[in-house]
Coordinates of C-alpha atoms in Angstrom, one line a residue:
M510 CA -0.1 -0.1 0.0
Y511 CA 1.4 3.5 -1.0
D512 CA 1.6 6.2 1.5
A513 CA 0.2 8.6 -1.0
I514 CA -1.4 8.2 -4.3
I515 CA -1.6 11.4 -6.5
I516 CA -4.2 11.6 -9.1
G517 CA -3.0 14.1 -11.7
A518 CA 0.2 15.1 -13.1
G519 CA 0.0 18.9 -13.5
P520 CA 2.2 21.4 -11.6
G521 CA 0.2 20.7 -8.3
G522 CA 0.6 16.9 -8.7
L523 CA 4.1 17.0 -9.5
T524 CA 4.9 19.4 -6.9
A525 CA 3.2 17.1 -4.2
A526 CA 5.2 14.1 -5.5
I527 CA 8.4 15.9 -5.0
Y528 CA 7.6 17.0 -1.6
A529 CA 6.1 13.6 -0.7
A530 CA 9.4 11.9 -1.8
R531 CA 11.5 14.3 0.4
Y532 CA 9.3 13.2 3.3
K533 CA 10.3 9.5 2.3
M534 CA 6.8 8.7 1.6
N535 CA 6.3 5.6 -0.7
T536 CA 4.4 7.7 -3.5
L537 CA 2.6 7.0 -6.9
V538 CA 1.5 9.4 -9.4
I539 CA -1.3 8.4 -11.8
A540 CA -2.2 10.7 -14.7
S541 CA -3.5 10.1 -18.3
G542 CA -2.0 13.6 -19.4
M543 CA 0.3 16.4 -18.5
G544 CA -2.4 18.9 -17.3
T545 CA -3.7 22.1 -19.1
L546 CA -0.2 23.9 -18.5
A547 CA 1.1 21.9 -21.2
D548 CA -1.2 23.5 -23.8
A549 CA 0.3 26.9 -23.0
H550 CA 2.3 28.4 -26.0
M551 CA 4.3 30.5 -23.8
V552 CA 4.6 30.9 -20.0
E553 CA 6.2 34.1 -18.8
N554 CA 5.2 34.1 -15.1
W555 CA 7.0 31.0 -13.8
P556 CA 9.9 32.3 -11.2
G557 CA 13.2 31.4 -13.0
E558 CA 11.8 31.2 -16.5
I559 CA 11.4 34.3 -18.4
K560 CA 9.9 32.6 -21.3
I561 CA 9.2 28.7 -21.6
S562 CA 6.6 26.8 -23.4
G563 CA 4.1 25.0 -21.4
I564 CA 5.1 21.6 -22.5
D565 CA 8.8 22.3 -21.8
L566 CA 8.0 23.3 -18.3
M567 CA 6.0 20.2 -17.7
K568 CA 8.8 17.9 -19.0
K569 CA 11.3 19.9 -16.7
M570 CA 8.8 19.1 -13.6
K571 CA 8.3 15.4 -14.7
E572 CA 12.2 14.9 -14.8
H573 CA 12.3 16.6 -11.4
V574 CA 10.0 13.9 -10.1
K575 CA 12.0 10.9 -11.8
Y576 CA 15.0 12.2 -10.0
F577 CA 13.2 11.3 -6.6
N578 CA 12.2 7.8 -8.2
V579 CA 8.7 8.5 -8.0
P580 CA 6.7 6.2 -10.3
I581 CA 4.3 8.0 -12.7
K582 CA 1.7 5.6 -14.1
E583 CA 0.2 7.0 -17.5
E584 CA -3.3 5.6 -16.9
E585 CA -6.7 6.8 -16.8
V586 CA -8.3 6.6 -13.4
T587 CA -11.9 5.4 -13.5
R588 CA -12.7 5.1 -10.0
A589 CA -11.7 5.8 -6.3
E590 CA -13.2 4.5 -3.2
K591 CA -12.7 4.2 0.7
I592 CA -11.5 0.8 2.0
K593 CA -10.2 -0.4 5.2
N594 CA -7.0 1.7 6.3
G595 CA -7.0 3.6 3.1
F596 CA -8.4 3.8 -0.4
K597 CA -8.4 1.8 -3.6
V598 CA -7.9 3.5 -7.0
D599 CA -8.9 1.9 -10.4
T600 CA -7.6 2.5 -13.6
K601 CA -8.4 1.0 -17.0
K602 CA -5.3 -1.2 -16.7
S603 CA -5.2 -1.9 -12.7
S604 CA -5.9 -1.1 -9.1
Y605 CA -3.7 0.6 -6.4
E606 CA -4.2 1.0 -2.8
G607 CA -3.0 3.9 -0.6
K608 CA -3.1 5.4 2.9
T609 CA -3.9 8.8 1.4
I610 CA -5.1 10.4 -1.9
I611 CA -4.1 13.8 -3.4
I612 CA -6.6 15.0 -6.0
A613 CA -4.8 17.1 -8.6
I614 CA -7.1 16.3 -11.6
G615 CA -7.7 19.9 -12.6
T616 CA -10.5 20.9 -14.8
K617 CA -11.9 20.3 -18.5
R618 CA -12.7 23.1 -20.9
R619 CA -15.9 24.6 -21.0
K620 CA -17.9 24.3 -24.2
L621 CA -20.3 26.5 -25.9
N622 CA -23.2 24.0 -25.4
L623 CA -24.6 24.5 -28.9
P624 CA -27.0 21.9 -30.8
N625 CA -24.5 21.1 -33.4
E626 CA -21.2 21.8 -31.6
E627 CA -20.0 18.2 -31.7
K628 CA -20.5 18.1 -35.4
Y629 CA -17.9 20.6 -36.2
L630 CA -15.2 19.3 -33.6
G631 CA -12.0 19.2 -35.6
K632 CA -13.9 20.6 -38.6
G633 CA -13.9 24.3 -37.6
I634 CA -14.1 24.2 -33.8
T635 CA -11.3 23.6 -31.6
Y636 CA -10.5 24.0 -27.7
C637 CA -6.7 23.9 -28.0
Y638 CA -5.2 26.9 -29.7
T639 CA -1.6 25.8 -29.3
C640 CA -2.6 22.5 -31.0
D641 CA -4.0 24.1 -34.1
A642 CA -2.8 27.7 -34.6
P643 CA 0.1 26.6 -36.8
L644 CA -2.6 25.0 -39.2
M645 CA -4.3 28.6 -39.7
H646 CA -2.1 30.1 -42.5
D647 CA -4.0 32.7 -44.2
K648 CA -7.3 31.8 -42.5
V649 CA -10.0 33.9 -41.2
T650 CA -10.6 32.9 -37.2
A651 CA -12.3 33.9 -34.3
V652 CA -11.9 33.2 -30.5
V653 CA -14.7 33.1 -28.0
G654 CA -13.6 34.6 -24.7
G655 CA -12.3 37.5 -22.9
A656 CA -9.8 36.2 -20.2
D657 CA -6.2 35.1 -20.4
S658 CA -6.5 32.2 -22.4
A659 CA -8.6 33.8 -25.1
A660 CA -6.3 36.7 -25.5
M661 CA -3.2 34.4 -25.6
A662 CA -5.1 32.4 -28.2
A663 CA -5.9 35.4 -30.5
L664 CA -2.1 36.8 -29.9
L665 CA -0.8 33.3 -31.3
L666 CA -3.1 33.2 -34.0
T667 CA -1.8 36.4 -35.5
E668 CA 1.4 34.8 -36.4
Y669 CA -0.4 32.4 -38.8
A670 CA -4.0 33.7 -39.5
K671 CA -4.8 36.8 -41.7
K672 CA -7.7 37.8 -39.5
V673 CA -8.7 37.2 -35.8
Y674 CA -11.7 38.2 -34.2
I675 CA -12.3 38.0 -30.6
L676 CA -15.8 37.3 -29.6
Y677 CA -16.6 38.6 -26.2
R678 CA -20.1 38.8 -24.5
K679 CA -19.0 41.7 -22.1
E680 CA -18.0 45.5 -22.4
A681 CA -14.3 44.9 -21.8
L682 CA -11.6 42.3 -21.8
R683 CA -10.9 40.7 -18.5
A684 CA -7.4 39.3 -19.3
Q685 CA -4.2 40.7 -17.6
P686 CA -3.5 44.3 -18.6
I687 CA -0.3 43.3 -20.5
L688 CA -2.2 40.9 -22.5
V689 CA -5.0 43.4 -23.4
E690 CA -2.4 46.0 -24.4
Q691 CA -0.8 43.6 -26.8
V692 CA -4.2 42.7 -28.2
K693 CA -5.0 46.4 -28.9
K694 CA -1.8 46.9 -30.7
S695 CA -2.2 44.0 -33.1
D696 CA -3.6 45.3 -36.7
K697 CA -5.0 41.6 -37.1
I698 CA -7.0 41.4 -34.0
E699 CA -10.7 42.8 -34.1
V700 CA -12.6 42.7 -30.8
L701 CA -16.3 42.3 -30.9
Y702 CA -17.8 43.3 -27.5
K703 CA -21.1 42.2 -26.3
T704 CA -21.2 39.5 -28.7
E705 CA -22.1 35.9 -28.3
V706 CA -22.1 32.9 -30.7
K707 CA -25.6 31.7 -31.2
K708 CA -25.5 29.4 -34.1
L709 CA -23.0 27.4 -35.9
K710 CA -23.5 27.2 -39.8
G711 CA -21.7 25.1 -42.5
S712 CA -22.4 21.8 -44.3
K713 CA -19.3 19.4 -43.7
F714 CA -17.1 22.2 -42.1
L715 CA -17.8 25.2 -40.2
E716 CA -18.4 28.1 -42.5
S717 CA -20.0 30.9 -40.4
V718 CA -21.3 31.7 -36.9
I719 CA -24.5 33.7 -36.1
L720 CA -24.1 36.1 -33.5
N721 CA -26.6 37.3 -30.8
H722 CA -27.4 40.6 -32.8
G723 CA -28.3 38.7 -35.9
K724 CA -25.0 39.2 -37.7
K725 CA -23.4 36.4 -39.9
L726 CA -19.8 36.2 -39.4
K727 CA -17.8 34.3 -42.0
I728 CA -14.9 32.4 -40.7
D729 CA -12.7 29.3 -41.1
F730 CA -12.0 28.3 -37.6
L731 CA -13.6 29.0 -34.0
F732 CA -11.4 28.8 -31.1
V733 CA -13.3 28.2 -27.8
E734 CA -11.5 29.7 -24.8
I735 CA -14.2 30.5 -22.2
G736 CA -12.8 28.7 -19.2
F737 CA -13.1 25.6 -17.4
V738 CA -15.5 23.4 -15.4
P739 CA -14.4 20.9 -12.5
S740 CA -14.0 17.2 -13.4
L741 CA -16.7 15.7 -10.9
A742 CA -16.3 11.8 -11.4
L743 CA -13.9 11.3 -8.6
V744 CA -15.4 14.0 -6.4
K745 CA -18.7 12.0 -6.6
D746 CA -17.0 8.6 -5.8
L747 CA -15.4 9.9 -2.7
K748 CA -18.5 11.9 -1.6
L749 CA -16.4 15.2 -1.4
K750 CA -18.3 18.3 -0.4
T751 CA -18.2 21.0 -3.2
D752 CA -19.3 24.5 -3.6
K753 CA -22.3 25.7 -5.8
D754 CA -20.0 25.5 -9.0
G755 CA -18.7 22.0 -8.3
Y756 CA -15.2 23.0 -6.9
V757 CA -13.9 20.8 -3.9
I758 CA -14.1 22.7 -0.7
V759 CA -10.7 22.4 1.2
N760 CA -9.2 24.1 4.2
K761 CA -5.7 25.8 4.4
L762 CA -4.1 22.4 4.9
K763 CA -5.9 21.1 1.5
E764 CA -8.0 18.7 3.7
T765 CA -11.4 17.7 2.2
N766 CA -14.2 16.6 4.5
V767 CA -13.1 13.0 3.7
K768 CA -10.1 12.1 6.0
G769 CA -7.1 11.0 4.2
V770 CA -8.3 12.7 0.9
F771 CA -6.6 16.0 0.0
A772 CA -7.3 18.3 -3.1
I773 CA -5.3 20.7 -4.8
G774 CA -5.1 23.2 -7.7
D775 CA -7.9 24.0 -10.1
I776 CA -10.3 21.4 -8.9
T777 CA -10.5 23.3 -5.4
D778 CA -12.6 26.4 -4.3
T779 CA -9.6 28.6 -4.5
V780 CA -9.5 32.4 -5.6
L781 CA -6.7 32.2 -8.4
R782 CA -6.2 29.1 -10.6
Q783 CA -2.7 29.3 -11.9
A784 CA 0.2 27.0 -12.2
I785 CA 2.1 28.7 -9.3
T786 CA -0.6 28.4 -6.9
A787 CA -1.4 24.8 -7.8
S788 CA 2.3 24.0 -7.1
G789 CA 2.0 25.7 -3.8
D790 CA -1.2 23.6 -2.9
G791 CA 0.9 20.5 -3.7
A792 CA 3.5 21.3 -1.3
T793 CA 0.9 21.8 1.5
A794 CA -1.0 18.8 0.5
A795 CA 2.2 16.6 0.7
F796 CA 2.9 18.0 4.2
S797 CA -0.5 17.3 5.3
A798 CA -0.6 13.8 3.8
Y799 CA 3.0 13.1 5.5
K800 CA 1.1 14.3 9.0
Y801 CA -1.7 12.3 8.4
C802 CA 0.4 9.0 7.8
R803 CA 2.4 9.6 10.9
N804 CA -0.7 9.5 12.9
C805 CA -2.6 6.8 11.2

């Protein structure tokens, strides 16, 4: 039985693994991906790295974890449950038991929830601008959203597309001021405020969108960057308390309402969802798990 099973391999999960290893805890990391940070085109707010791609930063973190000989199982977790003296975590390949669980599963991308949205997935709609921006040479594109990810998507698209629209439902972008400034300076970006996508049009591929004021906007590709929603499957399995939006409620020690279960990062009811804050959460959770194991 492991001392700690960490579910998720983003900044929070990997930091928890490093700290747990330094506490000489028998630790396992299980994750089916590298987290949303890996999708970031450029990270400029990680101390010690003036500019680094998200994927490169995540690779460095994984190497750091491997230095401490913590195994990382690249498997998809299907269920977690309480058992005698601990917890059992099932994946599509195997089962693992641990005295504690640190949940670092992050969030999943919010969708537009339009009737034919799935039809155009990969055929004019994408949720990953770092993946698809390089394919937009001489295309007319639009980004839905007004926060950091939308601004960063639009700025990256200017390197490839001939035109970039930002479609935002409010009166002013709420991205970081430095990003808003860069958006306003770009000749390729046009921001349409008080604008929402109501319909998607096109035969086999997306050809245009109908906006809330009835205007038809012809585009080749739509990038959806409207935030994230919590992943709830494991939360329900373990009967964790959440706030009204589905985020796990934790205290300052990252403890949940279930003893031995800790939650960190974007899945929690935190005020700031950033890689650096998730990393801090990971350190705290590892410390709390260590104290729990000493007393159990």
